[in-house]
mmCIF file of C-alpha atoms in Angstrom:
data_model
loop_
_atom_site.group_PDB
_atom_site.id
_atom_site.type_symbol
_atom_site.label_atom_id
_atom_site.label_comp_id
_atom_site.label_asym_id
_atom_site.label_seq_id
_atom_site.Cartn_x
_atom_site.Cartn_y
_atom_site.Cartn_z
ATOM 1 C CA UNK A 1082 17.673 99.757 -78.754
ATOM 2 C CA UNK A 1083 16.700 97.247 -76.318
ATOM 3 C CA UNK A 1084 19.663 95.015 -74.830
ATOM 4 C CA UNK A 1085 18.639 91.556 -74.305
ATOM 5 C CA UNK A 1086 20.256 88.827 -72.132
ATOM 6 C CA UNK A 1087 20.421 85.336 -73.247
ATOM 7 C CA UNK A 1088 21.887 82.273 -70.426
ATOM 8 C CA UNK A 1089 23.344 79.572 -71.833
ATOM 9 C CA UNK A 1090 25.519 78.365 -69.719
ATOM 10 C CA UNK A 1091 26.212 74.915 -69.118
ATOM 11 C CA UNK A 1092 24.275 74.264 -72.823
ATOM 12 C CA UNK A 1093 26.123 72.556 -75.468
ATOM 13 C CA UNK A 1094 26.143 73.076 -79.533
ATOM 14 C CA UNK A 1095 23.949 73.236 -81.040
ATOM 15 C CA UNK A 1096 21.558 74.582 -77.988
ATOM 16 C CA UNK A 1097 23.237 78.094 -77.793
ATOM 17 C CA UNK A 1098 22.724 78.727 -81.533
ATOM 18 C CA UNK A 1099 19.263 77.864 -81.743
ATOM 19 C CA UNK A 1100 18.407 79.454 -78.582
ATOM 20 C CA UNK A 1101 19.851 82.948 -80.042
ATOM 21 C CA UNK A 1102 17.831 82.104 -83.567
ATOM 22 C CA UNK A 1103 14.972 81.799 -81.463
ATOM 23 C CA UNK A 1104 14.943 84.691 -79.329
ATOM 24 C CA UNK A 1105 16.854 87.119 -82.548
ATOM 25 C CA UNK A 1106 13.124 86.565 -84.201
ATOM 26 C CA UNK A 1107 11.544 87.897 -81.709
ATOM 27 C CA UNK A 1108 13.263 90.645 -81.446
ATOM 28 C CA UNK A 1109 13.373 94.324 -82.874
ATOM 29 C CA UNK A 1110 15.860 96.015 -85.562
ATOM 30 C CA UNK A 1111 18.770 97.577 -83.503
ATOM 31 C CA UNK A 1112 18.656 95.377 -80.501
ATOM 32 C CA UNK A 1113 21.401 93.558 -78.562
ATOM 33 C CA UNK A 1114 21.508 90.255 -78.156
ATOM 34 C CA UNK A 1115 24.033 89.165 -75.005
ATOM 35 C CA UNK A 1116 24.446 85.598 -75.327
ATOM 36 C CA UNK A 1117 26.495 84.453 -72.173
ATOM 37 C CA UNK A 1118 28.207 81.081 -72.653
ATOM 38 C CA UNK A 1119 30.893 78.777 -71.565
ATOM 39 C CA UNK A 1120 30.817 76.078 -74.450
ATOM 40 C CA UNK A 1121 34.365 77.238 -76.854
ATOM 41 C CA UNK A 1122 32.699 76.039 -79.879
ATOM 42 C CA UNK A 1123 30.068 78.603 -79.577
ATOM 43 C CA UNK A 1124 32.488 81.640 -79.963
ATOM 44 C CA UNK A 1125 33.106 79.973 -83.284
ATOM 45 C CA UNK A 1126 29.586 78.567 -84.524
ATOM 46 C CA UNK A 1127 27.406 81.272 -83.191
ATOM 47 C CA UNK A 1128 29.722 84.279 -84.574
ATOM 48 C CA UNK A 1129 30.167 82.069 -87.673
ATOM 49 C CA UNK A 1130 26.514 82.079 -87.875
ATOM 50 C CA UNK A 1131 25.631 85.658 -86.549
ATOM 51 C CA UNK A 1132 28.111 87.203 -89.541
ATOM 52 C CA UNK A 1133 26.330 84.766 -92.742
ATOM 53 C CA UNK A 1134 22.947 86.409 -91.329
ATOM 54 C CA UNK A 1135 24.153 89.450 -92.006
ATOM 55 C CA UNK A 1136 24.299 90.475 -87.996
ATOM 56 C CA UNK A 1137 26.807 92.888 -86.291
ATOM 57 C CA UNK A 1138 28.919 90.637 -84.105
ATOM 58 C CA UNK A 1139 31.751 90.220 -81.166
ATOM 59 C CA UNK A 1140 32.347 88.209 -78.382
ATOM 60 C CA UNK A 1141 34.720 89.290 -75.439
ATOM 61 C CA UNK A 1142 36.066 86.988 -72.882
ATOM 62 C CA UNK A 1143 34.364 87.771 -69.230
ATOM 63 C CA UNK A 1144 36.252 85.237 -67.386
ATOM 64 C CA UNK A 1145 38.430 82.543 -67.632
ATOM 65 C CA UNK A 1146 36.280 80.354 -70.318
ATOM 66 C CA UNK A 1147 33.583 82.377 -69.976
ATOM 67 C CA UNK A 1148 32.235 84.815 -73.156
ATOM 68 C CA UNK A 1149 29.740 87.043 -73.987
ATOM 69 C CA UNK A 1150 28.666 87.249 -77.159
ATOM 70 C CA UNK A 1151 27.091 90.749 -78.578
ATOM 71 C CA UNK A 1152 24.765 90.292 -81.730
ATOM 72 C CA UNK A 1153 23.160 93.330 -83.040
ATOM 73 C CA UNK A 1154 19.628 92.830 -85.189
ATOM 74 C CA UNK A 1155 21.117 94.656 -88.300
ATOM 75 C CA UNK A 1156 17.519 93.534 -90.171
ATOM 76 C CA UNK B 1109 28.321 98.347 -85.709
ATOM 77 C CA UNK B 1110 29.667 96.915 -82.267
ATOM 78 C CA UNK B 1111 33.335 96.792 -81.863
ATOM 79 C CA UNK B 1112 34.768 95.428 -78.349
ATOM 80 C CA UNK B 1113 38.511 95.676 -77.094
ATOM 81 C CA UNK B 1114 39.541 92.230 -76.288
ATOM 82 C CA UNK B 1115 43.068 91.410 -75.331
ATOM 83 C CA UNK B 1116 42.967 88.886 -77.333
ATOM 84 C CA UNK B 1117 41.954 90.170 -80.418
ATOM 85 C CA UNK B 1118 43.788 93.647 -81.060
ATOM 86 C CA UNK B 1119 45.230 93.009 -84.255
ATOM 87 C CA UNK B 1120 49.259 92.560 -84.118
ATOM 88 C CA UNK B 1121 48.694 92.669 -80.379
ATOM 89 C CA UNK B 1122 47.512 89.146 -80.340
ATOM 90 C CA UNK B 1123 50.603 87.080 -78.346
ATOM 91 C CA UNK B 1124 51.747 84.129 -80.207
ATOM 92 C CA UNK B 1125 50.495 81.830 -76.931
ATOM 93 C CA UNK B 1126 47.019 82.971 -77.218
ATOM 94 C CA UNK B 1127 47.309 82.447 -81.311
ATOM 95 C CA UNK B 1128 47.835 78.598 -80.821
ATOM 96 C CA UNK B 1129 46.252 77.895 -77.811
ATOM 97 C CA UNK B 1130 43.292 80.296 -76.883
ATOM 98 C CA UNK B 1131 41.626 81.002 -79.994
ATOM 99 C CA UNK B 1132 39.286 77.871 -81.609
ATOM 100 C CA UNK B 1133 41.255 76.296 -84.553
ATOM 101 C CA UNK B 1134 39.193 76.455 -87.561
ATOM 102 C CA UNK B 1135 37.502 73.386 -88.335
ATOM 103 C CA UNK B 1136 39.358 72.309 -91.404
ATOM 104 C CA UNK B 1137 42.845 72.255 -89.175
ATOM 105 C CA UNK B 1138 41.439 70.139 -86.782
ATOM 106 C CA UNK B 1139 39.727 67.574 -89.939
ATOM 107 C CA UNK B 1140 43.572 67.608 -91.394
ATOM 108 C CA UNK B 1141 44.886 66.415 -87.493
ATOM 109 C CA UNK B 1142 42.442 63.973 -86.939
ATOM 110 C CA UNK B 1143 42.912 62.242 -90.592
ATOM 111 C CA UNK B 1144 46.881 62.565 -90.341
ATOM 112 C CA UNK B 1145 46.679 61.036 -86.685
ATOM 113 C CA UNK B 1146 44.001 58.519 -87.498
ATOM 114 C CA UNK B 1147 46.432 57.464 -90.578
ATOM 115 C CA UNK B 1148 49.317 57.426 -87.866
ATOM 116 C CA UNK B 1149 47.600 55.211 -85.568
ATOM 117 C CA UNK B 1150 46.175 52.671 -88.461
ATOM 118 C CA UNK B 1151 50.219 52.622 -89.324
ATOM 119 C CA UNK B 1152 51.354 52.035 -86.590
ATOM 120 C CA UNK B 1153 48.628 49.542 -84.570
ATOM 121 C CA UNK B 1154 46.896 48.429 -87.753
ATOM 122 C CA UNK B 1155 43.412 49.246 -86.334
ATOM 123 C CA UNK B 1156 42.139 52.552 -87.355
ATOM 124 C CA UNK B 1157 40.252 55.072 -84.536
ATOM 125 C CA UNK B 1158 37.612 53.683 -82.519
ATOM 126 C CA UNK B 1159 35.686 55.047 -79.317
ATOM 127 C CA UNK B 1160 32.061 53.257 -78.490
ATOM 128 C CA UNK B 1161 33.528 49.979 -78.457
ATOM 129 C CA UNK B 1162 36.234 50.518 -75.657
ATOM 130 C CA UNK B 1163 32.888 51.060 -73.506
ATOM 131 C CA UNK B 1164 31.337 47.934 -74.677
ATOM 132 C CA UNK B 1165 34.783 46.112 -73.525
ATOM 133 C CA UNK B 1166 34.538 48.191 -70.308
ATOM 134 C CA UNK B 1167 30.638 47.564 -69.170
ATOM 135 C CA UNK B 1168 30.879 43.517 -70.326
ATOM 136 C CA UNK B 1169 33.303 43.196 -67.891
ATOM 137 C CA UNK B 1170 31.884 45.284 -65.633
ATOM 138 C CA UNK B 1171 28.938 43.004 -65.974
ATOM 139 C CA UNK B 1172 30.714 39.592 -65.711
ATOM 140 C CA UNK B 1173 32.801 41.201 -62.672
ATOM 141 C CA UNK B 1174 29.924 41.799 -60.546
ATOM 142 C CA UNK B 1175 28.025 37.751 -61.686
ATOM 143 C CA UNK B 1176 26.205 38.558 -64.678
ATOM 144 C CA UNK B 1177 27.465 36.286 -67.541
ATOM 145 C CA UNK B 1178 26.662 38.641 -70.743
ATOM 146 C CA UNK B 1179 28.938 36.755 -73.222
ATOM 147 C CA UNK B 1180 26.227 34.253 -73.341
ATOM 148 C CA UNK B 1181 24.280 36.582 -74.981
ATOM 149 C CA UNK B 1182 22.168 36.777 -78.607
ATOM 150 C CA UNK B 1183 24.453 39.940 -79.343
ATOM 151 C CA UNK B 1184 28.372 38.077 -78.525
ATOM 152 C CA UNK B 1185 27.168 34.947 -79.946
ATOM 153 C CA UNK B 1186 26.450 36.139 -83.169
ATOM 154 C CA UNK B 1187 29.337 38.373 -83.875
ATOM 155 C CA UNK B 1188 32.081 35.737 -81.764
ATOM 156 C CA UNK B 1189 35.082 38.656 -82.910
ATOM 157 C CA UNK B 1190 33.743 40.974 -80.529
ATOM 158 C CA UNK B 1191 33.872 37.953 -77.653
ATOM 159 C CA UNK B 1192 37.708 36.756 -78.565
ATOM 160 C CA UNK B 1193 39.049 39.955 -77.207
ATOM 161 C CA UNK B 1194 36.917 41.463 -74.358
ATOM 162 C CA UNK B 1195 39.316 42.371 -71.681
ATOM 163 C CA UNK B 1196 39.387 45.609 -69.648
ATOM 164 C CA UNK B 1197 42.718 46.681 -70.515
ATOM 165 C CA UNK B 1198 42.425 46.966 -73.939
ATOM 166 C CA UNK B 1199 43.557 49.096 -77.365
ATOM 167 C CA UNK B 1200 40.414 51.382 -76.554
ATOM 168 C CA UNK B 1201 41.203 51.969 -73.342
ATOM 169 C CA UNK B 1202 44.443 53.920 -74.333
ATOM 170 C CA UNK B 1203 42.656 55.940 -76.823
ATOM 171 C CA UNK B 1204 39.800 56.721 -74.427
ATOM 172 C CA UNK B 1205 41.985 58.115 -71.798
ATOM 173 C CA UNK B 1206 44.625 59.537 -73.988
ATOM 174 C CA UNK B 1207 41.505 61.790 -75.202
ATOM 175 C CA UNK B 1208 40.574 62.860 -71.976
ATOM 176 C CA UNK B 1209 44.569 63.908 -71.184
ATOM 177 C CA UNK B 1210 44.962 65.605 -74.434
ATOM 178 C CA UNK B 1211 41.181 67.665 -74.041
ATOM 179 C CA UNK B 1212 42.752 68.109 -70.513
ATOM 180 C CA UNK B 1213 46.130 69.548 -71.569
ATOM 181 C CA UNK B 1214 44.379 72.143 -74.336
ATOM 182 C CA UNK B 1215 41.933 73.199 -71.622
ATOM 183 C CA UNK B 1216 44.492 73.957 -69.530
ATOM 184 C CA UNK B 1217 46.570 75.575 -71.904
ATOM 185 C CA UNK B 1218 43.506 77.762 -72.478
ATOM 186 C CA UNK B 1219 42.887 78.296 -69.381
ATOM 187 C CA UNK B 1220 38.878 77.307 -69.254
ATOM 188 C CA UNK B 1221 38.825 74.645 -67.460
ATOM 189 C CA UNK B 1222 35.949 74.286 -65.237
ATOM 190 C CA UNK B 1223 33.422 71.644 -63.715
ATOM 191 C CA UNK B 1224 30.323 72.421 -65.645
ATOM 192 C CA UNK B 1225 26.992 72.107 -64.001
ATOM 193 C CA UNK B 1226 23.952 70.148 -64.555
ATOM 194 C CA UNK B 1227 21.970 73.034 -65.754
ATOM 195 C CA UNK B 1228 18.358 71.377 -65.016
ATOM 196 C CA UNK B 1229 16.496 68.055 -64.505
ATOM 197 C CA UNK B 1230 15.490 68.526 -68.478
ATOM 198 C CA UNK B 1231 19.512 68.200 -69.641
ATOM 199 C CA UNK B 1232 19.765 65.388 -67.534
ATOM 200 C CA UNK B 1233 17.010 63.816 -68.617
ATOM 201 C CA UNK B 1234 17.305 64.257 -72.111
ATOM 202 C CA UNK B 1235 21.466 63.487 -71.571
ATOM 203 C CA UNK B 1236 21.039 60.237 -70.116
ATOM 204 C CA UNK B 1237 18.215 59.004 -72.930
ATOM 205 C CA UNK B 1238 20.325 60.692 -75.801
ATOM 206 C CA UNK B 1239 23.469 58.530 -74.569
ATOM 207 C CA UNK B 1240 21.147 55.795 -74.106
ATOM 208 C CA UNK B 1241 20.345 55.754 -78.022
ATOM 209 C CA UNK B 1242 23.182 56.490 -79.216
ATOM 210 C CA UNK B 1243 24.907 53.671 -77.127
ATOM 211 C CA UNK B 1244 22.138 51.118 -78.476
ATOM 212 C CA UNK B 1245 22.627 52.545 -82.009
ATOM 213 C CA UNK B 1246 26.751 52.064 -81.983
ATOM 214 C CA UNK B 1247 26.082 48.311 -80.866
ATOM 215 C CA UNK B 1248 23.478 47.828 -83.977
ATOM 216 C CA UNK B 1249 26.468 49.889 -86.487
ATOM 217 C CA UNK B 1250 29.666 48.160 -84.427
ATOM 218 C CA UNK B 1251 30.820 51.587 -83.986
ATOM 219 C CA UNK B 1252 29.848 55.580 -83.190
ATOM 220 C CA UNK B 1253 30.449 58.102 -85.460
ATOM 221 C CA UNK B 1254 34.633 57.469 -84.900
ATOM 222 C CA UNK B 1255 34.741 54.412 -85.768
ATOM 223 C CA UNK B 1256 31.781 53.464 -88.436
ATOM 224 C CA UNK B 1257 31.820 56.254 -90.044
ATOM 225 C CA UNK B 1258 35.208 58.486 -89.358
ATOM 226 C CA UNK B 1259 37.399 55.474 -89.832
ATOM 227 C CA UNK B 1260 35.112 53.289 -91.784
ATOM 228 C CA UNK B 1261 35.404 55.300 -95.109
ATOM 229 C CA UNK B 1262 39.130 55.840 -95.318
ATOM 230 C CA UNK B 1263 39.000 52.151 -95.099
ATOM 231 C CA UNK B 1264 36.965 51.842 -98.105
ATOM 232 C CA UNK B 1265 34.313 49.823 -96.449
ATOM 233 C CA UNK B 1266 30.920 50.617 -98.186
ATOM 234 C CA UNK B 1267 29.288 50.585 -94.363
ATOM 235 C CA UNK B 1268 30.645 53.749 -93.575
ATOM 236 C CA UNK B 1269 28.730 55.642 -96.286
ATOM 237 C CA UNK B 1270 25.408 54.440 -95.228
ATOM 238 C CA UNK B 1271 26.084 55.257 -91.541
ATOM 239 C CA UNK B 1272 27.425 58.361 -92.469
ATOM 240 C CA UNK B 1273 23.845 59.030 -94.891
ATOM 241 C CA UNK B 1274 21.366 57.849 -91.936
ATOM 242 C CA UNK B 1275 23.826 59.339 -89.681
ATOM 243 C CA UNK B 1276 22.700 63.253 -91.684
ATOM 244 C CA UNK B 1277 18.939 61.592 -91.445
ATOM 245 C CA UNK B 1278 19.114 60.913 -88.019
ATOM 246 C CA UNK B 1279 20.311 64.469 -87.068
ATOM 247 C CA UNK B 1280 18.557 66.725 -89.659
ATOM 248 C CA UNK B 1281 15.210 64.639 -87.693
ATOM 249 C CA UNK B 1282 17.104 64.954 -84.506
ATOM 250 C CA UNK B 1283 17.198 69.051 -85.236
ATOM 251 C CA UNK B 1284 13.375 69.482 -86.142
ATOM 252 C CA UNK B 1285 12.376 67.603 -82.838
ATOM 253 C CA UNK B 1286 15.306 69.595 -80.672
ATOM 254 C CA UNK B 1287 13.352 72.923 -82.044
ATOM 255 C CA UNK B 1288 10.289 72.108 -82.281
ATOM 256 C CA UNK B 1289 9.572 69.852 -78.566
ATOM 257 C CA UNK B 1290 12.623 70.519 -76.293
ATOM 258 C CA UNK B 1291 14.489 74.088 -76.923
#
């Protein structure tokens, strides 16, 4: 259960998404992905995306246009 | 299964406000605005939506301001609708700045507005040759993705599906290269 910290801030679509595709493969069943962003569309696309894999997902608002977004490796 | 309490999204909880003006819209609300306001605007103007060119208006006189004469050029000469109405202050120039007001005015409605940084020398690198293409590919299509292909096919002009079929090429090769050389 390993929690893992992904920055991309300041990264537009589709960066964020492929970033977390990229770094969810290398990554055990039962970790956390925290993907920190403050690009809106990502709190849609990347949750979007997280659920059709079949992923645990939620996002939470840090600050003021800021989110975090929590993916767990389901499989 | 991770579950986080977010004032925004307990349930009945969830303030009207933050309903309309913090969460995303889905996609499909914002492709119903943009068609009914694009139909709007082609009502009332009788020119549909159209972004790239207001910045080919804007740099050719930029470039005639400061001496350079660029309406002799190949690319005015051959297409002599574009030079009839170069002027500054033009139809585009409305639409261009009433975009940034109206991004403006649901950012802060939101409240997430912010200056965003340059994150590295690679994003502004690969920023300043991406715009580069792009603005020497909407010169070669008269239009970006607005107006060749967004307000091209509602028109029923048969150059808006090809733009919009290499427009899918260009970006499913755009994706491969993204992941493969620069992610």
């Amino acid at each position: 259960m390993a929690e893992v910290k992904l920055d991309c801030m300041h990264e537009a679509c589709p960066i964020p998404l492929l970033k977390a595709n990229k770094k969810l493969n290398n990554m055990k069943v039962g970790d956390i992905l925290i993907l920190e962003t403050n690009h809106s569309c990502s709190i849609v696309n990347v949750v979007e995306w997280a659920k059709k894999q079949g992923y645990n997902v939620d996002y939470i608002e840090v600050g003021e246009g800021e989110w975090e977004i929590y993916i767990e490796k389901t499989k | 299964m991770i579950k986080l309490i977010d004032t925004c999204k307990v349930g009945d909880k969830m303030r009207l406000y933050d309903k309309i003006f913090k969460i995303p819209w889905p996609y499909w609300v914002g492709g119903v605005l943009l068609a009914a306001l694009n139909i709007l605007l082609f009502m009332t103007t009788g020119r549909p939506w159209k972004i790239s060119t207001g910045f080919l208006h804007w740099s050719t006189c930029f470039l005639h301001k400061i001496g350079i004469d660029p309406y002799n050029w190949h690319y005015f000469n051959s297409y002599n609708n574009i030079q009839n109405e170069i002027s500054f202050y033009n139809y585009y120039t409305i639409l261009i700045f009433g975009i940034i007001l109206g991004s403006l005015i649901a950012t802060l409605l939101s409240s997430e507005f912010s200056l965003k940084k340059i994150k590295n020398k690679r994003q502004l690198f690969f920023g300043f040759l991406g715009g580069i293409l792009m603005g020497y590919g909407t010169r070669l299509s008269f239009g970006c993705n607005i107006g060749a292909f967004f307000s091209a096919i509602p028109s029923m002009s048969l150059h808006g599906w090809v733009f919009g079929i290499f427009m899918f090429v260009g970006a499913w090769i755009g994706s491969k290269i993204l992941i493969k050389y620069i992610l």
